[in-house]
PDB file of C-alpha atoms in Angstrom:
ATOM      1  CA  MET F   1      46.435 -13.751 -80.616  1.00  0.00           C
ATOM      2  CA  GLN F   2      47.878 -13.281 -84.081  1.00  0.00           C
ATOM      3  CA  SER F   3      51.540 -12.401 -84.479  1.00  0.00           C
ATOM      4  CA  VAL F   4      53.903 -10.938 -87.053  1.00  0.00           C
ATOM      5  CA  ASP F   5      57.460 -12.226 -87.368  1.00  0.00           C
ATOM      6  CA  PHE F   6      59.637  -9.164 -88.008  1.00  0.00           C
ATOM      7  CA  TYR F   7      63.064  -9.894 -89.508  1.00  0.00           C
ATOM      8  CA  PHE F   8      65.212  -6.772 -89.240  1.00  0.00           C
ATOM      9  CA  ASP F   9      68.726  -5.407 -89.018  1.00  0.00           C
ATOM     10  CA  PHE F  10      69.894  -2.110 -87.574  1.00  0.00           C
ATOM     11  CA  SER F  11      71.842  -1.274 -90.727  1.00  0.00           C
ATOM     12  CA  SER F  12      68.595  -1.316 -92.727  1.00  0.00           C
ATOM     13  CA  THR F  13      67.053   2.110 -93.169  1.00  0.00           C
ATOM     14  CA  ASN F  14      63.672   0.583 -93.907  1.00  0.00           C
ATOM     15  CA  SER F  15      63.871  -1.522 -90.747  1.00  0.00           C
ATOM     16  CA  TYR F  16      64.167   1.715 -88.773  1.00  0.00           C
ATOM     17  CA  PHE F  17      60.809   2.933 -90.002  1.00  0.00           C
ATOM     18  CA  ALA F  18      59.213  -0.505 -89.655  1.00  0.00           C
ATOM     19  CA  ALA F  19      60.384  -0.810 -86.046  1.00  0.00           C
ATOM     20  CA  PHE F  20      58.007   1.999 -85.105  1.00  0.00           C
ATOM     21  CA  MET F  21      55.227   1.551 -87.658  1.00  0.00           C
ATOM     22  CA  LEU F  22      54.697  -2.202 -87.235  1.00  0.00           C
ATOM     23  CA  PRO F  23      53.978  -2.125 -83.460  1.00  0.00           C
ATOM     24  CA  GLU F  24      51.258   0.447 -84.118  1.00  0.00           C
ATOM     25  CA  ILE F  25      49.699  -1.783 -86.769  1.00  0.00           C
ATOM     26  CA  CYS F  26      49.806  -4.776 -84.448  1.00  0.00           C
ATOM     27  CA  ALA F  27      48.321  -2.788 -81.565  1.00  0.00           C
ATOM     28  CA  ARG F  28      45.374  -1.781 -83.763  1.00  0.00           C
ATOM     29  CA  ASN F  29      44.743  -5.401 -84.651  1.00  0.00           C
ATOM     30  CA  ASP F  30      45.354  -7.170 -81.337  1.00  0.00           C
ATOM     31  CA  ALA F  31      48.504  -8.809 -82.683  1.00  0.00           C
ATOM     32  CA  ARG F  32      52.005  -9.250 -81.336  1.00  0.00           C
ATOM     33  CA  VAL F  33      55.344  -8.451 -82.943  1.00  0.00           C
ATOM     34  CA  ASN F  34      57.883 -11.255 -82.823  1.00  0.00           C
ATOM     35  CA  TRP F  35      61.165  -9.355 -83.036  1.00  0.00           C
ATOM     36  CA  MET F  36      63.601 -11.439 -85.115  1.00  0.00           C
ATOM     37  CA  PRO F  37      67.034  -9.760 -85.178  1.00  0.00           C
ATOM     38  CA  THR F  38      68.825 -11.082 -88.238  1.00  0.00           C
ATOM     39  CA  HIS F  39      72.442 -10.675 -89.309  1.00  0.00           C
ATOM     40  CA  PHE F  40      71.785  -9.609 -92.876  1.00  0.00           C
ATOM     41  CA  ALA F  41      75.476  -9.120 -93.629  1.00  0.00           C
ATOM     42  CA  ALA F  42      75.896 -12.872 -93.126  1.00  0.00           C
ATOM     43  CA  LEU F  43      72.699 -13.585 -95.040  1.00  0.00           C
ATOM     44  CA  PHE F  44      73.869 -11.472 -97.982  1.00  0.00           C
ATOM     45  CA  ARG F  45      77.261 -13.185 -98.033  1.00  0.00           C
ATOM     46  CA  GLY F  46      75.445 -16.411 -98.774  1.00  0.00           C
ATOM     47  CA  THR F  47      73.640 -14.855-101.743  1.00  0.00           C
ATOM     48  CA  GLY F  48      76.450 -12.752-103.183  1.00  0.00           C
ATOM     49  CA  PHE F  49      74.357  -9.585-102.809  1.00  0.00           C
ATOM     50  CA  ASP F  50      76.234  -6.312-102.274  1.00  0.00           C
ATOM     51  CA  VAL F  51      74.106  -3.801-100.377  1.00  0.00           C
ATOM     52  CA  MET F  52      76.273  -0.922-101.647  1.00  0.00           C
ATOM     53  CA  ALA F  53      76.075  -1.959-105.294  1.00  0.00           C
ATOM     54  CA  MET F  54      73.941   0.858-106.678  1.00  0.00           C
ATOM     55  CA  THR F  55      74.400   3.864-108.901  1.00  0.00           C
ATOM     56  CA  PRO F  56      74.873   7.305-107.334  1.00  0.00           C
ATOM     57  CA  ARG F  57      71.571   8.392-108.889  1.00  0.00           C
ATOM     58  CA  LYS F  58      69.687   5.564-107.215  1.00  0.00           C
ATOM     59  CA  ALA F  59      71.411   6.233-103.900  1.00  0.00           C
ATOM     60  CA  ARG F  60      70.432   9.910-104.031  1.00  0.00           C
ATOM     61  CA  TYR F  61      66.832   8.950-104.768  1.00  0.00           C
ATOM     62  CA  LEU F  62      66.653   6.429-101.911  1.00  0.00           C
ATOM     63  CA  TRP F  63      67.959   8.894 -99.318  1.00  0.00           C
ATOM     64  CA  ARG F  64      65.426  11.460-100.558  1.00  0.00           C
ATOM     65  CA  ASP F  65      62.678   8.851-100.294  1.00  0.00           C
ATOM     66  CA  HIS F  66      63.714   8.070 -96.717  1.00  0.00           C
ATOM     67  CA  ALA F  67      63.382  11.776 -95.940  1.00  0.00           C
ATOM     68  CA  ARG F  68      59.837  11.667 -97.313  1.00  0.00           C
ATOM     69  CA  TYR F  69      59.020   8.755 -95.004  1.00  0.00           C
ATOM     70  CA  ALA F  70      60.456  10.663 -92.073  1.00  0.00           C
ATOM     71  CA  GLU F  71      58.212  13.606 -92.906  1.00  0.00           C
ATOM     72  CA  ALA F  72      55.155  11.365 -93.379  1.00  0.00           C
ATOM     73  CA  THR F  73      55.650   9.414 -90.164  1.00  0.00           C
ATOM     74  CA  GLY F  74      57.024  12.177 -87.964  1.00  0.00           C
ATOM     75  CA  LEU F  75      60.038  10.010 -87.131  1.00  0.00           C
ATOM     76  CA  PRO F  76      63.345  11.894 -86.776  1.00  0.00           C
ATOM     77  CA  PHE F  77      65.832  10.619 -89.336  1.00  0.00           C
ATOM     78  CA  ARG F  78      69.213  11.504 -90.729  1.00  0.00           C
ATOM     79  CA  LYS F  79      71.800   9.714 -92.781  1.00  0.00           C
ATOM     80  CA  PRO F  80      74.429   8.336 -90.372  1.00  0.00           C
ATOM     81  CA  SER F  81      78.101   9.057 -90.912  1.00  0.00           C
ATOM     82  CA  ARG F  82      78.887   5.335 -90.581  1.00  0.00           C
ATOM     83  CA  PHE F  83      76.945   3.440 -93.239  1.00  0.00           C
ATOM     84  CA  PRO F  84      76.711   0.550 -93.469  1.00  0.00           C
ATOM     85  CA  ILE F  85      77.758  -0.390 -89.945  1.00  0.00           C
ATOM     86  CA  LYS F  86      78.598  -3.659 -88.199  1.00  0.00           C
ATOM     87  CA  THR F  87      75.507  -4.729 -86.279  1.00  0.00           C
ATOM     88  CA  ALA F  88      76.191  -8.196 -84.852  1.00  0.00           C
ATOM     89  CA  SER F  89      76.697  -6.919 -81.290  1.00  0.00           C
ATOM     90  CA  ALA F  90      73.567  -4.771 -81.438  1.00  0.00           C
ATOM     91  CA  LEU F  91      71.504  -7.673 -82.784  1.00  0.00           C
ATOM     92  CA  ARG F  92      72.761  -9.928 -80.003  1.00  0.00           C
ATOM     93  CA  ALA F  93      71.849  -7.212 -77.480  1.00  0.00           C
ATOM     94  CA  VAL F  94      68.207  -7.623 -78.527  1.00  0.00           C
ATOM     95  CA  LEU F  95      68.378 -11.332 -77.802  1.00  0.00           C
ATOM     96  CA  ALA F  96      70.095 -10.647 -74.479  1.00  0.00           C
ATOM     97  CA  ALA F  97      67.343  -8.206 -73.499  1.00  0.00           C
ATOM     98  CA  GLY F  98      64.774 -10.896 -74.103  1.00  0.00           C
ATOM     99  CA  HIS F  99      66.642 -13.322 -71.875  1.00  0.00           C
ATOM    100  CA  ALA F 100      66.958 -10.690 -69.159  1.00  0.00           C
ATOM    101  CA  ALA F 101      63.202  -9.973 -69.162  1.00  0.00           C
ATOM    102  CA  GLU F 102      61.014 -11.386 -66.450  1.00  0.00           C
ATOM    103  CA  SER F 103      59.378 -14.567 -67.698  1.00  0.00           C
ATOM    104  CA  ASP F 104      55.618 -14.790 -68.019  1.00  0.00           C
ATOM    105  CA  ASP F 105      53.316 -17.279 -69.684  1.00  0.00           C
ATOM    106  CA  SER F 106      52.065 -14.793 -72.269  1.00  0.00           C
ATOM    107  CA  GLY F 107      55.478 -13.678 -73.474  1.00  0.00           C
ATOM    108  CA  ASP F 108      54.530 -10.017 -73.071  1.00  0.00           C
ATOM    109  CA  SER F 109      57.593  -9.184 -70.972  1.00  0.00           C
ATOM    110  CA  ARG F 110      59.987 -10.553 -73.566  1.00  0.00           C
ATOM    111  CA  GLU F 111      58.190  -8.738 -76.385  1.00  0.00           C
ATOM    112  CA  ARG F 112      58.385  -5.452 -74.450  1.00  0.00           C
ATOM    113  CA  ALA F 113      62.090  -5.982 -73.793  1.00  0.00           C
ATOM    114  CA  HIS F 114      62.770  -6.741 -77.460  1.00  0.00           C
ATOM    115  CA  ARG F 115      60.774  -3.701 -78.568  1.00  0.00           C
ATOM    116  CA  THR F 116      62.350  -1.346 -76.040  1.00  0.00           C
ATOM    117  CA  ILE F 117      65.969  -2.197 -76.821  1.00  0.00           C
ATOM    118  CA  SER F 118      65.392  -2.462 -80.591  1.00  0.00           C
ATOM    119  CA  GLN F 119      63.747   0.944 -80.809  1.00  0.00           C
ATOM    120  CA  ALA F 120      66.397   2.476 -78.553  1.00  0.00           C
ATOM    121  CA  ILE F 121      69.210   1.211 -80.773  1.00  0.00           C
ATOM    122  CA  MET F 122      67.366   2.289 -83.923  1.00  0.00           C
ATOM    123  CA  ARG F 123      66.987   5.807 -82.528  1.00  0.00           C
ATOM    124  CA  ALA F 124      70.628   5.942 -81.476  1.00  0.00           C
ATOM    125  CA  TYR F 125      71.837   5.063 -84.964  1.00  0.00           C
ATOM    126  CA  TRP F 126      69.303   6.626 -87.315  1.00  0.00           C
ATOM    127  CA  GLU F 127      68.474   9.733 -85.285  1.00  0.00           C
ATOM    128  CA  ARG F 128      71.615  10.531 -83.258  1.00  0.00           C
ATOM    129  CA  ASP F 129      74.351   8.961 -85.440  1.00  0.00           C
ATOM    130  CA  GLU F 130      75.816   6.932 -82.565  1.00  0.00           C
ATOM    131  CA  ASP F 131      78.344   4.158 -83.204  1.00  0.00           C
ATOM    132  CA  ILE F 132      76.229   1.106 -82.405  1.00  0.00           C
ATOM    133  CA  SER F 133      79.097  -1.220 -83.307  1.00  0.00           C
ATOM    134  CA  ASP F 134      80.878  -0.109 -80.108  1.00  0.00           C
ATOM    135  CA  ARG F 135      80.015  -2.246 -77.075  1.00  0.00           C
ATOM    136  CA  ASP F 136      80.418   0.693 -74.664  1.00  0.00           C
ATOM    137  CA  VAL F 137      77.982   2.746 -76.738  1.00  0.00           C
ATOM    138  CA  LEU F 138      75.558  -0.181 -76.762  1.00  0.00           C
ATOM    139  CA  ALA F 139      75.843  -0.540 -72.991  1.00  0.00           C
ATOM    140  CA  SER F 140      75.033   3.152 -72.580  1.00  0.00           C
ATOM    141  CA  ILE F 141      72.022   2.867 -74.910  1.00  0.00           C
ATOM    142  CA  ALA F 142      70.762  -0.167 -72.989  1.00  0.00           C
ATOM    143  CA  THR F 143      71.188   1.592 -69.647  1.00  0.00           C
ATOM    144  CA  SER F 144      69.259   4.627 -70.891  1.00  0.00           C
ATOM    145  CA  ALA F 145      66.490   2.248 -72.022  1.00  0.00           C
ATOM    146  CA  GLY F 146      66.142   0.829 -68.510  1.00  0.00           C
ATOM    147  CA  PHE F 147      68.413  -2.204 -68.663  1.00  0.00           C
ATOM    148  CA  ASP F 148      71.604  -3.084 -66.847  1.00  0.00           C
ATOM    149  CA  GLY F 149      73.703  -2.120 -69.828  1.00  0.00           C
ATOM    150  CA  ALA F 150      76.997  -3.729 -68.825  1.00  0.00           C
ATOM    151  CA  ALA F 151      75.317  -7.002 -67.867  1.00  0.00           C
ATOM    152  CA  LEU F 152      73.287  -7.004 -71.078  1.00  0.00           C
ATOM    153  CA  ILE F 153      76.344  -6.641 -73.290  1.00  0.00           C
ATOM    154  CA  ASP F 154      78.115  -9.389 -71.337  1.00  0.00           C
ATOM    155  CA  ILE F 155      75.183 -11.708 -72.114  1.00  0.00           C
ATOM    156  CA  ALA F 156      75.235 -10.579 -75.748  1.00  0.00           C
ATOM    157  CA  ASP F 157      78.882 -11.593 -76.061  1.00  0.00           C
ATOM    158  CA  THR F 158      78.391 -15.167 -74.836  1.00  0.00           C
ATOM    159  CA  LYS F 159      78.563 -18.141 -77.172  1.00  0.00           C
ATOM    160  CA  PRO F 160      74.912 -19.165 -76.636  1.00  0.00           C
ATOM    161  CA  THR F 161      73.743 -15.718 -77.728  1.00  0.00           C
ATOM    162  CA  ARG F 162      76.093 -15.757 -80.724  1.00  0.00           C
ATOM    163  CA  ASP F 163      74.759 -19.181 -81.669  1.00  0.00           C
ATOM    164  CA  GLU F 164      71.191 -17.950 -81.255  1.00  0.00           C
ATOM    165  CA  LEU F 165      71.748 -15.073 -83.689  1.00  0.00           C
ATOM    166  CA  ALA F 166      73.341 -17.444 -86.200  1.00  0.00           C
ATOM    167  CA  ALA F 167      70.398 -19.823 -85.867  1.00  0.00           C
ATOM    168  CA  LEU F 168      67.873 -16.998 -86.382  1.00  0.00           C
ATOM    169  CA  THR F 169      69.723 -15.910 -89.500  1.00  0.00           C
ATOM    170  CA  GLU F 170      69.762 -19.481 -90.826  1.00  0.00           C
ATOM    171  CA  THR F 171      66.023 -19.721 -90.160  1.00  0.00           C
ATOM    172  CA  ALA F 172      65.484 -16.520 -92.134  1.00  0.00           C
ATOM    173  CA  VAL F 173      67.367 -18.012 -95.076  1.00  0.00           C
ATOM    174  CA  ALA F 174      65.336 -21.218 -94.844  1.00  0.00           C
ATOM    175  CA  ARG F 175      62.099 -19.209 -94.905  1.00  0.00           C
ATOM    176  CA  GLY F 176      63.146 -17.389 -98.068  1.00  0.00           C
ATOM    177  CA  VAL F 177      64.083 -14.031 -96.540  1.00  0.00           C
ATOM    178  CA  PHE F 178      66.292 -12.008 -98.875  1.00  0.00           C
ATOM    179  CA  GLY F 179      66.026  -8.424 -97.606  1.00  0.00           C
ATOM    180  CA  ALA F 180      65.114  -6.266 -94.634  1.00  0.00           C
ATOM    181  CA  PRO F 181      62.605  -5.692 -93.310  1.00  0.00           C
ATOM    182  CA  THR F 182      60.659  -8.887 -93.915  1.00  0.00           C
ATOM    183  CA  PHE F 183      57.397  -9.809 -92.211  1.00  0.00           C
ATOM    184  CA  PHE F 184      55.535 -13.086 -91.875  1.00  0.00           C
ATOM    185  CA  VAL F 185      51.896 -13.493 -90.928  1.00  0.00           C
ATOM    186  CA  GLY F 186      51.721 -17.246 -90.633  1.00  0.00           C
ATOM    187  CA  ASP F 187      53.440 -18.518 -93.774  1.00  0.00           C
ATOM    188  CA  GLU F 188      52.682 -15.404 -95.829  1.00  0.00           C
ATOM    189  CA  MET F 189      55.813 -13.317 -96.442  1.00  0.00           C
ATOM    190  CA  PHE F 190      55.961  -9.568 -97.109  1.00  0.00           C
ATOM    191  CA  TRP F 191      59.137  -7.615 -97.898  1.00  0.00           C
ATOM    192  CA  GLY F 192      59.650  -3.911 -97.360  1.00  0.00           C
ATOM    193  CA  LYS F 193      58.225  -1.162 -95.197  1.00  0.00           C
ATOM    194  CA  ASP F 194      55.839  -0.247 -98.018  1.00  0.00           C
ATOM    195  CA  ARG F 195      54.137  -3.643 -97.715  1.00  0.00           C
ATOM    196  CA  MET F 196      52.924  -3.181 -94.172  1.00  0.00           C
ATOM    197  CA  ASP F 197      49.511  -2.224 -95.491  1.00  0.00           C
ATOM    198  CA  PHE F 198      49.258  -5.788 -96.810  1.00  0.00           C
ATOM    199  CA  VAL F 199      50.330  -7.071 -93.388  1.00  0.00           C
ATOM    200  CA  GLU F 200      47.499  -5.123 -91.782  1.00  0.00           C
ATOM    201  CA  ARG F 201      44.951  -6.287 -94.336  1.00  0.00           C
ATOM    202  CA  LEU F 202      45.861  -9.898 -93.573  1.00  0.00           C
ATOM    203  CA  LEU F 203      45.638  -9.317 -89.825  1.00  0.00           C
ATOM    204  CA  LYS F 204      42.137  -7.942 -90.291  1.00  0.00           C
ATOM    205  CA  ARG F 205      40.847 -11.034 -92.085  1.00  0.00           C
ATOM    206  CA  PRO F 206      38.622 -13.337 -90.049  1.00  0.00           C
ATOM    207  CA  LEU F 207      40.511 -16.320 -88.681  1.00  0.00           C
TER     208      LEU F 207
END
C-alpha cells in the first residue's frame, strides 16, 4: 500500500483543510495517511521565519481565500479569536492517541487514532474557536472523540512523548520541510493544500 506523509500543525489554516481533504484522496487511491504532527513554531525559530510577518492587505486576502475553500469543500470554518495559538500539547496528544490505539500488524488502528484525534482538534479550533492550548480543553475534545481524555493528556505530557514530537520536527527539517502542510509520496515533496492534486496524480501512477 502506498502512503503519504502528512506534516501538519494545528495553527496552520491550510493544514485544517488538508486534514479532511487528504484522507479522501488516499481512500480513492488505496493509500494511507501517515499523520506527522510537527511543531512548526520550533521549526520556524530555526529558520527565522515569522508567520505573522505580512501586510494587512495580504492577511485580508488570505482569510478571504480560506473562506472560499470552506465554501468549495463544505467544511465549516471561521477565523479563531486566538491566532496563532500554542499547539505543542495538541500535537503531543496526536502521538499519545497513536500509542493508546490497539496494536495491529497493518497499522490501521494507529492511523485511525491519529486521524480521529487530529480531525477532532482541528474542528475544535477552526470551527468552534476552542482554546486547544488548554490541557483541560484538549482532554474534553479527546473524550468526545472516544478516547480516555485525561489519560491521553497525561501520556502527552510525558518526556518520551515530548521527545518524540521534537524528533518528528527535526526529521521534518532534515527532509526540507519549511511550511505546513507538507506531503511526501516517497521522496517527492509537495507543499500546500493546493498541491494535493499533484499528490493524487503521483498516487495514481503505476508502481
